[in-house]
mmCIF file of C-alpha atoms and ligand atoms in Angstrom:
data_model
loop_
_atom_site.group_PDB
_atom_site.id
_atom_site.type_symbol
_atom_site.label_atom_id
_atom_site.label_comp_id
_atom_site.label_asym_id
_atom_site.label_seq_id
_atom_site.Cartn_x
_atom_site.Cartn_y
_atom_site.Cartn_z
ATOM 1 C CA UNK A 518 0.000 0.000 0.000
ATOM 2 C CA UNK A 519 1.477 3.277 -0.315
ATOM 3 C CA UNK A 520 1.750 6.661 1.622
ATOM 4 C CA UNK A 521 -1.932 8.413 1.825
ATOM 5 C CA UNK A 522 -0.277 11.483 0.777
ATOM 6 C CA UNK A 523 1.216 9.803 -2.069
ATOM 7 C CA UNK A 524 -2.167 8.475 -3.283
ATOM 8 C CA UNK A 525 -3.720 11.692 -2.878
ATOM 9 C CA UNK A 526 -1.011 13.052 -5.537
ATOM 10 C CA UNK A 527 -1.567 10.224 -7.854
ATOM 11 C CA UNK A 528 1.736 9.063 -7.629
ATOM 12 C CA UNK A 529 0.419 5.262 -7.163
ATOM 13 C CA UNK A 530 -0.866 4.819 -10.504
ATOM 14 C CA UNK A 531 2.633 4.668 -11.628
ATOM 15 C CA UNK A 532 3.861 1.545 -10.364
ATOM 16 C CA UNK A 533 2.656 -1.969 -11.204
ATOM 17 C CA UNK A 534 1.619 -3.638 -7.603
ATOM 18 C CA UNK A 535 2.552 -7.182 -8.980
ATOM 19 C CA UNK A 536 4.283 -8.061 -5.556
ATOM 20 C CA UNK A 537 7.876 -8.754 -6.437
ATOM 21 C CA UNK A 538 9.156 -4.951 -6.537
ATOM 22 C CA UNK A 539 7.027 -3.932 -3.871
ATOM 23 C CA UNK A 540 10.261 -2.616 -1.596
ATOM 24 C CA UNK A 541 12.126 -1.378 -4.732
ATOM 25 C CA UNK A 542 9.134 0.647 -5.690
ATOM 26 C CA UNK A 543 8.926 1.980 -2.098
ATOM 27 C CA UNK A 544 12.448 3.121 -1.841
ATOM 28 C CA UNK A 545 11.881 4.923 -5.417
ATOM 29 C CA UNK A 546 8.835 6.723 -4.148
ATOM 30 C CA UNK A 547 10.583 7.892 -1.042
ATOM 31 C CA UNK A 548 13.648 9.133 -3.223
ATOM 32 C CA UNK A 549 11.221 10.728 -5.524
ATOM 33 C CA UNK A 550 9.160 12.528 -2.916
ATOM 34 C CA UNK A 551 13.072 14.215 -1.622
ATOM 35 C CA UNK A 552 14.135 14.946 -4.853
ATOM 36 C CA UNK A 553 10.686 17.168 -5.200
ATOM 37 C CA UNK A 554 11.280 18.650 -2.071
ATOM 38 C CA UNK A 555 14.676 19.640 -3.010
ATOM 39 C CA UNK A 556 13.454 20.917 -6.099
ATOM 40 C CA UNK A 557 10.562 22.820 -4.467
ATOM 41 C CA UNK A 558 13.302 24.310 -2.660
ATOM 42 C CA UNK A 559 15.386 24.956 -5.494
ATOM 43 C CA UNK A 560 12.519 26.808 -7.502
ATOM 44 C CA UNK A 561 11.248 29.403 -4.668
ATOM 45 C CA UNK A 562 10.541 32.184 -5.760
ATOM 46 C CA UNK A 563 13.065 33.960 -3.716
ATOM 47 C CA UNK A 564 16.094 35.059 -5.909
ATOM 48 C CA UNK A 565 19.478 33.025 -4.910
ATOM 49 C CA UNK A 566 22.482 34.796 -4.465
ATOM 50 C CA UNK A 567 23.819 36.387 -7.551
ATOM 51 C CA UNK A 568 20.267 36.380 -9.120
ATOM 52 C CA UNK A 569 18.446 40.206 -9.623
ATOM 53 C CA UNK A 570 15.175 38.459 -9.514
ATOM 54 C CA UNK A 571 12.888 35.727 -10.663
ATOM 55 C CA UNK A 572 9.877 36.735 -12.848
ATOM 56 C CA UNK A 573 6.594 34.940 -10.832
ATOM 57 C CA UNK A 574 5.210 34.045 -14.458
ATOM 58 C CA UNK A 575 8.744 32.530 -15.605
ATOM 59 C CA UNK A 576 8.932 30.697 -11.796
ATOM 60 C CA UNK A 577 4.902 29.270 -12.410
ATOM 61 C CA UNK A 578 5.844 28.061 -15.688
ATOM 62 C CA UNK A 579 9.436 26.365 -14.215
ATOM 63 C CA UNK A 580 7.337 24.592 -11.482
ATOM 64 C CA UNK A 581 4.703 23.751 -13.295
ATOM 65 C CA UNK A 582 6.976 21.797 -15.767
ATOM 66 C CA UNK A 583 9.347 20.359 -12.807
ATOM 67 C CA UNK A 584 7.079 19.490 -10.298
ATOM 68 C CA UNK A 585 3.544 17.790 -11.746
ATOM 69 C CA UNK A 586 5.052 14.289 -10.644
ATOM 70 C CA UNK A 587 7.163 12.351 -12.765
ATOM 71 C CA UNK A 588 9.242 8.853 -11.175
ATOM 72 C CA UNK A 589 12.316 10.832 -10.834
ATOM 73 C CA UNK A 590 14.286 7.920 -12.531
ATOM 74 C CA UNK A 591 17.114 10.199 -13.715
ATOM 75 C CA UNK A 592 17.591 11.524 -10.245
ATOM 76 C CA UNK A 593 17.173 8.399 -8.258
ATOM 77 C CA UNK A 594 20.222 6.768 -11.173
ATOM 78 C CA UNK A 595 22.433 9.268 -9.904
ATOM 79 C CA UNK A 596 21.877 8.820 -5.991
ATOM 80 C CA UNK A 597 22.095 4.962 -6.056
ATOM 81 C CA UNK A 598 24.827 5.048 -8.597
ATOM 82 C CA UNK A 599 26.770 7.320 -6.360
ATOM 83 C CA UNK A 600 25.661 5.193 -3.277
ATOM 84 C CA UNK A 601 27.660 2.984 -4.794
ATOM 85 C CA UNK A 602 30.987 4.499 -4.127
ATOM 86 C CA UNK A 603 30.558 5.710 -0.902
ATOM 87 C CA UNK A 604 28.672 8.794 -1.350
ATOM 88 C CA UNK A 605 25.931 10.086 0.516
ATOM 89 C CA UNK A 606 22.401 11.372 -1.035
ATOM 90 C CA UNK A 607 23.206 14.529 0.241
ATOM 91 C CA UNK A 608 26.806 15.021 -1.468
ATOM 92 C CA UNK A 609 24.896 13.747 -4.684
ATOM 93 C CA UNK A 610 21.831 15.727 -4.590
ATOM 94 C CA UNK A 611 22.959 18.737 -6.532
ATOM 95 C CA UNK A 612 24.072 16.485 -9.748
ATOM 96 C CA UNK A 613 20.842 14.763 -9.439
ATOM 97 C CA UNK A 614 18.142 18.037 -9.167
ATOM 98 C CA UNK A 615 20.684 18.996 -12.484
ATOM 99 C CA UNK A 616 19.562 16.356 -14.352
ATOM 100 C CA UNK A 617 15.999 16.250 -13.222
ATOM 101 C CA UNK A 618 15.940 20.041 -14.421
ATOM 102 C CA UNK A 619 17.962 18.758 -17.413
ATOM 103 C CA UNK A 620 15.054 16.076 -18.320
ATOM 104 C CA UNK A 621 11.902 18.003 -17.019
ATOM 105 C CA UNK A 622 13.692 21.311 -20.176
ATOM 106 C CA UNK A 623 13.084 18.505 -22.507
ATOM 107 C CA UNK A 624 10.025 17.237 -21.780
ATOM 108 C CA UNK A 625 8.627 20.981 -21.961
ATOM 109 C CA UNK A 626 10.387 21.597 -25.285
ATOM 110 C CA UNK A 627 9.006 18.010 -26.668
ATOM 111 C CA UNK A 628 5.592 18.785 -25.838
ATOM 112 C CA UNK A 629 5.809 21.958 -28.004
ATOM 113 C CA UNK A 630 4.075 22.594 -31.123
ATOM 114 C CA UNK A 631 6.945 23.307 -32.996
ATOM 115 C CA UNK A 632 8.083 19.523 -31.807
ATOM 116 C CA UNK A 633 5.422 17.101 -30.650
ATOM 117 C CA UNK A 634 2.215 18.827 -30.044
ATOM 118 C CA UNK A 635 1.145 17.632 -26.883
ATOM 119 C CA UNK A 636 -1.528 18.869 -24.401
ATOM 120 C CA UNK A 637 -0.815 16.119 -21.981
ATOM 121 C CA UNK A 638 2.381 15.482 -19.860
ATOM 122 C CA UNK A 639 2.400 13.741 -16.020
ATOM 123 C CA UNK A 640 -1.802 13.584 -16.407
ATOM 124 C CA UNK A 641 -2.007 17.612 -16.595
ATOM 125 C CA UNK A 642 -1.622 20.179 -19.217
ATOM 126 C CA UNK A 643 1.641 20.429 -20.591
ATOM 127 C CA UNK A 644 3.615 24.209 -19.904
ATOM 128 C CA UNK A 645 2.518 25.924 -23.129
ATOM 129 C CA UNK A 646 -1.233 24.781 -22.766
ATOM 130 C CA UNK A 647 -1.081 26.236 -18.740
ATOM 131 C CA UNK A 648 0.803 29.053 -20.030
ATOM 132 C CA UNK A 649 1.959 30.168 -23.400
ATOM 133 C CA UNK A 650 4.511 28.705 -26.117
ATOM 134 C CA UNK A 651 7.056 31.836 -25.254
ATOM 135 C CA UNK A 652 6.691 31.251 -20.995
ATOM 136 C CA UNK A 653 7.187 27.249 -22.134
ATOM 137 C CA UNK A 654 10.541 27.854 -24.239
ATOM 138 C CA UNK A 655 12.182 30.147 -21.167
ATOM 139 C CA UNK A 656 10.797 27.602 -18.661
ATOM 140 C CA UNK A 657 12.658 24.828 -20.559
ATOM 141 C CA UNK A 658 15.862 27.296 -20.819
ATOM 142 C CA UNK A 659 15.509 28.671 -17.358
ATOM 143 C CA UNK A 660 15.723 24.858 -16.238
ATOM 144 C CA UNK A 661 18.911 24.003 -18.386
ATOM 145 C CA UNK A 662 20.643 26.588 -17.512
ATOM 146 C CA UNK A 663 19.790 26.165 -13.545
ATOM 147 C CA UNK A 664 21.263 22.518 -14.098
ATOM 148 C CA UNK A 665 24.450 23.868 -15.206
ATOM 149 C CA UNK A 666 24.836 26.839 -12.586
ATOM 150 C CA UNK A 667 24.218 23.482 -9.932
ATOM 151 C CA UNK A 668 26.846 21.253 -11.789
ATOM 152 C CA UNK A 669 29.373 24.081 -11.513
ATOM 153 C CA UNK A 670 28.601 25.012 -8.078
ATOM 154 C CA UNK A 671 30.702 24.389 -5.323
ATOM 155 C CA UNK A 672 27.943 22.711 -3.179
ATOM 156 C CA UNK A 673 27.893 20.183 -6.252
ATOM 157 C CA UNK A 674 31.587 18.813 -4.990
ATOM 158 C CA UNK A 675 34.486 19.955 -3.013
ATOM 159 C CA UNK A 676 37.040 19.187 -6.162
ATOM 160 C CA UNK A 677 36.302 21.668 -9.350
ATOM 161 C CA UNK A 678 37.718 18.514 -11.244
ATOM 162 C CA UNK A 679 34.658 16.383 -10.643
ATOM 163 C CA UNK A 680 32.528 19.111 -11.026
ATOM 164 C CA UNK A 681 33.833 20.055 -14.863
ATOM 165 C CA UNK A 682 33.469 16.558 -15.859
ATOM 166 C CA UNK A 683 29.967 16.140 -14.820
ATOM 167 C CA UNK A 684 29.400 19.920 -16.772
ATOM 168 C CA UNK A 685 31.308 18.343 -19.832
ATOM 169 C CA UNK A 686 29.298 14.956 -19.400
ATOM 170 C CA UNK A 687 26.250 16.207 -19.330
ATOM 171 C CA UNK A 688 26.769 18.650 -21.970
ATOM 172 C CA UNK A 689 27.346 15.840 -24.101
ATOM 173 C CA UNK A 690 24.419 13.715 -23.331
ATOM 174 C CA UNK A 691 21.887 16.582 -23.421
ATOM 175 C CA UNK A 692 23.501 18.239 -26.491
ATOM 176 C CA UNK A 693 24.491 17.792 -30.149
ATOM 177 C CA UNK A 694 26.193 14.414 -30.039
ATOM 178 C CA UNK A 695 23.119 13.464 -27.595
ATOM 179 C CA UNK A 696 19.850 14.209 -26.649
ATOM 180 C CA UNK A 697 19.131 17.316 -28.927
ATOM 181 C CA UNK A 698 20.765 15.742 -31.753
ATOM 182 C CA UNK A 699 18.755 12.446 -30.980
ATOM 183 C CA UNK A 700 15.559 14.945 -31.293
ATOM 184 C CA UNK A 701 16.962 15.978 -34.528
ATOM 185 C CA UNK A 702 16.334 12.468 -35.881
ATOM 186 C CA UNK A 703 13.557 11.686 -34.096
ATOM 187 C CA UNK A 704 11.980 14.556 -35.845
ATOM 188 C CA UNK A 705 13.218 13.835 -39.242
ATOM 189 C CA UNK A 706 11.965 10.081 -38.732
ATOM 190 C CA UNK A 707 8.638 10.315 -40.329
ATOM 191 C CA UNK A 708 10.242 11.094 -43.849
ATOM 192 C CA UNK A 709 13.307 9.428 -43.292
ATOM 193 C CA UNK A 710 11.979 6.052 -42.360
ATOM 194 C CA UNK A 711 15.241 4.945 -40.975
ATOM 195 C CA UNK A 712 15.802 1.127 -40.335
ATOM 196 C CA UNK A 713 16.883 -0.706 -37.273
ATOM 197 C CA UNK A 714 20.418 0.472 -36.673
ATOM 198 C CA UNK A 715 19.287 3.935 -37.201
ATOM 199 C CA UNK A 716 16.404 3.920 -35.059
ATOM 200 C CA UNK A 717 18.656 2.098 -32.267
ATOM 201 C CA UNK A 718 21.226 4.760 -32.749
ATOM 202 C CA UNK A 719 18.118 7.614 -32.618
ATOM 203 C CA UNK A 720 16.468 6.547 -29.366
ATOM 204 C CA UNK A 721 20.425 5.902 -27.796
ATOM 205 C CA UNK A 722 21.052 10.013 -28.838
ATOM 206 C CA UNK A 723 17.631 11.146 -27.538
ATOM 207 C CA UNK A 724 16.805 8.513 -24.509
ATOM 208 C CA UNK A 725 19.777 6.907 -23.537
ATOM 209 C CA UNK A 726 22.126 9.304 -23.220
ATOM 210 C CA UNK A 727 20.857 11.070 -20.039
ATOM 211 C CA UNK A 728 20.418 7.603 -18.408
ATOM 212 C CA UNK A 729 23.688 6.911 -19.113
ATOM 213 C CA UNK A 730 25.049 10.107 -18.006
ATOM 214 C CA UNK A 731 22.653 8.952 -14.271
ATOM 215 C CA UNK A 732 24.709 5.956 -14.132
ATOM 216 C CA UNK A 733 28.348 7.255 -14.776
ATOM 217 C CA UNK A 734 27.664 10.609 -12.893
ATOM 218 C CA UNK A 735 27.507 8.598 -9.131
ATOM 219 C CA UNK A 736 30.801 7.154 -10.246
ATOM 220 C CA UNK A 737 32.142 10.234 -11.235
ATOM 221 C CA UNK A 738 30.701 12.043 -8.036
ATOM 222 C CA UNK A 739 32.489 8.726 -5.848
ATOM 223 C CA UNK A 740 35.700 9.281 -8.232
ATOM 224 C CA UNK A 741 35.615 5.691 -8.885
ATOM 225 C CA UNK A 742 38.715 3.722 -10.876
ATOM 226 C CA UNK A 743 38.626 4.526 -14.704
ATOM 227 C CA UNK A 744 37.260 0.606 -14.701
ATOM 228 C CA UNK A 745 34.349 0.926 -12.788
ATOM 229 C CA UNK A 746 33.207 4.068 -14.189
ATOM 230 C CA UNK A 747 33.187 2.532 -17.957
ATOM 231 C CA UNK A 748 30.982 -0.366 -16.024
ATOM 232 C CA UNK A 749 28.389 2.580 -14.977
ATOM 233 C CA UNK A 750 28.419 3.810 -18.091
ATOM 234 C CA UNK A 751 27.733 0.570 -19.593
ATOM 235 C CA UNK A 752 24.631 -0.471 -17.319
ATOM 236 C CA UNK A 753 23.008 2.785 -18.025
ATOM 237 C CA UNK A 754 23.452 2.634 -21.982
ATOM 238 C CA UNK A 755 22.311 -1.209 -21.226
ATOM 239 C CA UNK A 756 19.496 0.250 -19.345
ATOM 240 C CA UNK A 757 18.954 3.496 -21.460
ATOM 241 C CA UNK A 758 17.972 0.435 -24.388
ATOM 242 C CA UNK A 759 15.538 -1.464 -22.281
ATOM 243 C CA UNK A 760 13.734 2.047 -21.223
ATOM 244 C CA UNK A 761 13.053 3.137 -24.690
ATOM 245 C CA UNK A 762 11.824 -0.106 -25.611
ATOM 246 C CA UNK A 763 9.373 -0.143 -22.798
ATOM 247 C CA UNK A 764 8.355 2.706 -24.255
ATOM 248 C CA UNK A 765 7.506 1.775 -27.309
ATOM 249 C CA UNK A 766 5.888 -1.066 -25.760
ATOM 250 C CA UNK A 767 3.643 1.185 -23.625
ATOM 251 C CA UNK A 768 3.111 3.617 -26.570
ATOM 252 C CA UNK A 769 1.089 0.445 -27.992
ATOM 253 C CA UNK A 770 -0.192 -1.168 -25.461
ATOM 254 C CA UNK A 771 -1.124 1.498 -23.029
ATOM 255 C CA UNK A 772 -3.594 4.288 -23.008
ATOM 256 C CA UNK A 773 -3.662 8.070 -22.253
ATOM 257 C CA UNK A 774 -4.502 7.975 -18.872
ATOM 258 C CA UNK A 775 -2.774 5.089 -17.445
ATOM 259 C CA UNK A 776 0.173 7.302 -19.290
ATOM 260 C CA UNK A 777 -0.461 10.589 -18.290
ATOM 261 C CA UNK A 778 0.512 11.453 -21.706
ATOM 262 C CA UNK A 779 -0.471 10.927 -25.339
ATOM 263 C CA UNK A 780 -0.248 7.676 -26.690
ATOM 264 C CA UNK A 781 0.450 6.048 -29.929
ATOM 265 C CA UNK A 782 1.928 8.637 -31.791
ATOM 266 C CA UNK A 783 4.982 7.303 -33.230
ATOM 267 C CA UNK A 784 2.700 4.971 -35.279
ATOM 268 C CA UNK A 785 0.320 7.603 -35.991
ATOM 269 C CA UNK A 786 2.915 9.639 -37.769
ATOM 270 C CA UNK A 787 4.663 7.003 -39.361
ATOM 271 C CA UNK A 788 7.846 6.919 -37.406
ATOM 272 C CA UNK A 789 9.192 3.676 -37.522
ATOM 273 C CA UNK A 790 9.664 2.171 -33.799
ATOM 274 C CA UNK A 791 11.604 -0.563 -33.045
ATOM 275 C CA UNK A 792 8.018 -2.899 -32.077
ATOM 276 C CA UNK A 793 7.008 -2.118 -35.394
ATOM 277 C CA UNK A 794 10.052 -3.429 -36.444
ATOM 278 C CA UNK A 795 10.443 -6.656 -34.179
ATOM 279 C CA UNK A 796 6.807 -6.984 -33.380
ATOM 280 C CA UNK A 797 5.584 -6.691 -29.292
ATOM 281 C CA UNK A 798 6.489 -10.208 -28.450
ATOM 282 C CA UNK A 799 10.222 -9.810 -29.673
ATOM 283 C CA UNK A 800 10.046 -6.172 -28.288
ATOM 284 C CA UNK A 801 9.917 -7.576 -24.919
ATOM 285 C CA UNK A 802 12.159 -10.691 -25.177
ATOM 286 C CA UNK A 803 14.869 -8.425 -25.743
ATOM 287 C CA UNK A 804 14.018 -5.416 -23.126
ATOM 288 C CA UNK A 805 14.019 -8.412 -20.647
ATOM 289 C CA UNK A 806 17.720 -9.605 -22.495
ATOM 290 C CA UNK A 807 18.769 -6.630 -21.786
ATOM 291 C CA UNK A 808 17.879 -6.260 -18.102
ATOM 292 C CA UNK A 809 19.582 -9.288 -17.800
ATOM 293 C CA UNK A 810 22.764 -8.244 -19.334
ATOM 294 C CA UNK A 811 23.135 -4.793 -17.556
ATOM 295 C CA UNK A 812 22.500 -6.828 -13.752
ATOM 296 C CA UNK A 813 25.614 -8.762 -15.079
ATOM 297 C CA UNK A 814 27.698 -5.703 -15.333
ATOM 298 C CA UNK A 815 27.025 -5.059 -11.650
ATOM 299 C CA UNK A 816 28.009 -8.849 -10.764
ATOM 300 C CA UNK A 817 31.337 -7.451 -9.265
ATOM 301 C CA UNK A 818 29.370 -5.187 -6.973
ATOM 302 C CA UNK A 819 27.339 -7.983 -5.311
ATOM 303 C CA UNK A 820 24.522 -7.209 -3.244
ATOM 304 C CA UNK A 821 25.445 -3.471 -2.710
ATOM 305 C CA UNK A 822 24.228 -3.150 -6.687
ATOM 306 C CA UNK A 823 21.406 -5.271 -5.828
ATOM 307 C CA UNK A 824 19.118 -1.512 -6.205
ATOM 308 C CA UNK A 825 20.303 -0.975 -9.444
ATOM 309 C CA UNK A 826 20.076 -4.203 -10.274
ATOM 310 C CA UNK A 827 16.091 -3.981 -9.402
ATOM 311 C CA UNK A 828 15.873 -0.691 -10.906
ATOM 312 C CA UNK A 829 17.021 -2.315 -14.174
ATOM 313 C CA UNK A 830 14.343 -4.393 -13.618
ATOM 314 C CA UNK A 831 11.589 -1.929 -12.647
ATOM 315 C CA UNK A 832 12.015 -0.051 -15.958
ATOM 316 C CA UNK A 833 10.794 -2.679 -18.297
ATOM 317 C CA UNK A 834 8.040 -3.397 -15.679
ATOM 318 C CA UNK A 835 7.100 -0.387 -15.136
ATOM 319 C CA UNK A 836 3.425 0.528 -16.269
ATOM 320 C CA UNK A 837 4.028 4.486 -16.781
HETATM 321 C C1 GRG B 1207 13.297 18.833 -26.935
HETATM 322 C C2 GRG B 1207 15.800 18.801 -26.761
HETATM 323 C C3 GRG B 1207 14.544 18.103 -26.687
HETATM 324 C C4 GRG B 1207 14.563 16.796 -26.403
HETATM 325 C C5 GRG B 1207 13.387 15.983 -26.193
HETATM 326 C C6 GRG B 1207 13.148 13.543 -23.871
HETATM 327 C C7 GRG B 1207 12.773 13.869 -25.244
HETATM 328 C C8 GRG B 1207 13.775 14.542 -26.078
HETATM 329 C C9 GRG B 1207 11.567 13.636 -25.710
HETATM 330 C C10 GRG B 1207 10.490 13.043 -24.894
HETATM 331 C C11 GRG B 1207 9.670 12.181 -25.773
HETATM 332 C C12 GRG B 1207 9.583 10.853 -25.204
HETATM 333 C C13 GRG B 1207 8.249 10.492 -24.658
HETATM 334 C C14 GRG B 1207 10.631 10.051 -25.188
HETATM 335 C C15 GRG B 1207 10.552 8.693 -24.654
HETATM 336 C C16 GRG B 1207 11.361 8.500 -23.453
HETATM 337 C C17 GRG B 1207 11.092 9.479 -22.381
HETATM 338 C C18 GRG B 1207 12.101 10.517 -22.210
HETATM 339 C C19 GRG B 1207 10.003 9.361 -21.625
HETATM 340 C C20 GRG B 1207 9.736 10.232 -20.466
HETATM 341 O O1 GRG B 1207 10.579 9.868 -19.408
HETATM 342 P P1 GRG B 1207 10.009 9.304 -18.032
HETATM 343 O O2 GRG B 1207 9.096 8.161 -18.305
HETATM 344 O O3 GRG B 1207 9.123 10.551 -17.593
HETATM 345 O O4 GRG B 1207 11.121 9.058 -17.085
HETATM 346 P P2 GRG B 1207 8.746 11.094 -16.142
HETATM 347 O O5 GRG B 1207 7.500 11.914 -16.400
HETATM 348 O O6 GRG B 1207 8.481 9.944 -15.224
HETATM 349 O O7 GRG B 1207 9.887 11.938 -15.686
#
């Protein structure tokens, strides 16, 4: 059963309650009900130091796109990643909000018309429907560039070292040669009707790349050996694979509202998906291969990667 006052913000509808993740899914609502708090905190409207001051329609817009729910995957990646190697939630918090500001800028932008034309994100209206398509662009800006101003902060980390990388990291999985450029092809899909490598390669760019970048920044926050940092990385492209294809599973297979969002797009506007491609039942076999695989990167971890190793697990289960 979960928290009344998690029911009463609809959070439950998220999870499946088929028993075996019941104490994963627990420890991910917990961790997602901090990480709002901290981002509550982080979007007050009282200017922070160095700011002149923060425009109440710009703020309203900013909170209405970063704090209507959401599992806080991203986030959570980063805190267990870094639990990892040592490092408490609260010496890994700043990287984490960055990213969740990093992801909650895209969503906005996706849901433009300009982009994807949606009305619906997280079961409400997305920012330019509650607002306008100008307040939605500088909300999704306004939260970028927050993520960066935390990344290069000092409360981020003691050494400027680790900080840089994770700016540098994160540039690259939420720019060009990632997650914008993976947008790029994902809007170019419907006339380019790209096949299976290209579509893998698409949905690595646009989707995997900032779970990967969850994965590798706890072992870049717990400076771990060059070794087990590549192994990060590796479960969260691993994982980053199995998402999207859950995705496309639940684009078919789900509906609006279970969603919170609009589904069955892709198909609608001819953009080739990887279950069109392999078909639903092959879809799954390999989101569940891949699970598999990225828990047996983490075999040299034993049980203190046994988290991750259920979060792997949660994300192809997962029913929003
Ligand atoms: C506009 C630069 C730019 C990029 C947009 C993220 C993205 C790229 C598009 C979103 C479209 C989409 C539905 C992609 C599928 C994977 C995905 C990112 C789903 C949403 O992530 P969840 O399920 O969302 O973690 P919550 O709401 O739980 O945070």
């Amino acid at each position: 059963m979960f928290p009344a006052f998690l029911q009463m913000r609809g959070v439950e509808r998220m999870f499946a309650t088929d028993g075996f993740m019941d104490d994963f899914q627990n420890r991910l609502l917990a961790s997602a009900d901090r990480i709002s708090g901290a981002l509550d905190a982080l979007l007050a409207q009282q200017p922070r130091e160095g700011e002149i001051s923060r425009p109440e329609r710009l703020m309203a817009a900013m909170r209405h796109g970063a704090l209507n729910g959401g599992k806080r995957l991203r986030p959570f990646l980063v805190l267990e990643s870094a639990a990892l190697f040592g490092v408490e939630e609260a010496d890994a918090m700043a990287a984490a909000l960055a990213l969740e500001c990093v992801h909650c800028y895209s969503l906005i932008h996706d849901d433009l018309p300009a982009m994807d034309d949606d009305d619906l994100r997280r079961g409400q209206p997305t920012v330019h429907k509650a607002f306008d398509e100008a307040t939605a662009i500088l909300a999704g800006d306004g939260l970028l560039t927050l993520a960066f101003e935390l990344l290069g902060s000092a409360a981020c980390h003691r050494d400027a070292g680790v900080r840089s990388e994770l700016v540098v990291e994160l540039a690259k999985a939420a720019g060009l040669g990632g997650m914008v450029g993976g947008q790029m092809l994902d809007l170019q899909a419907a006339e380019d009707a790209p096949d299976e490598a290209a579509i893998r390669m698409l949905q690595a760019m646009k989707t995997g790349a900032l779970l990967r970048f969850a994965c590798e920044a706890g072992a870049i926050l717990g400076s771990a050996s060059p070794s087990d940092r590549a192994t990060l990385r590796a479960f969260g492209e691993k994982i980053g694979q199995a998402f999207q294809l859950a995705d496309d599973v639940l684009d078919v297979v789900s509906s609006d509202e279970a969603m919170g969002k609009r589904v069955g797009k892709d198909e609608a506007m001819g953009k080739g998906t990887l279950v069109a491609i392999l078909g639903l039942e092959q879809a799954r076999q390999r989101a569940d291969a891949l699970v598999e695989e990225a828990e047996a990167l983490l075999s040299g971890f034993g049980d203190r990667a046994d988290v991750l190793k259920s979060c792997a697990r949660y994300i192809v289960s997962r029913q929003q």
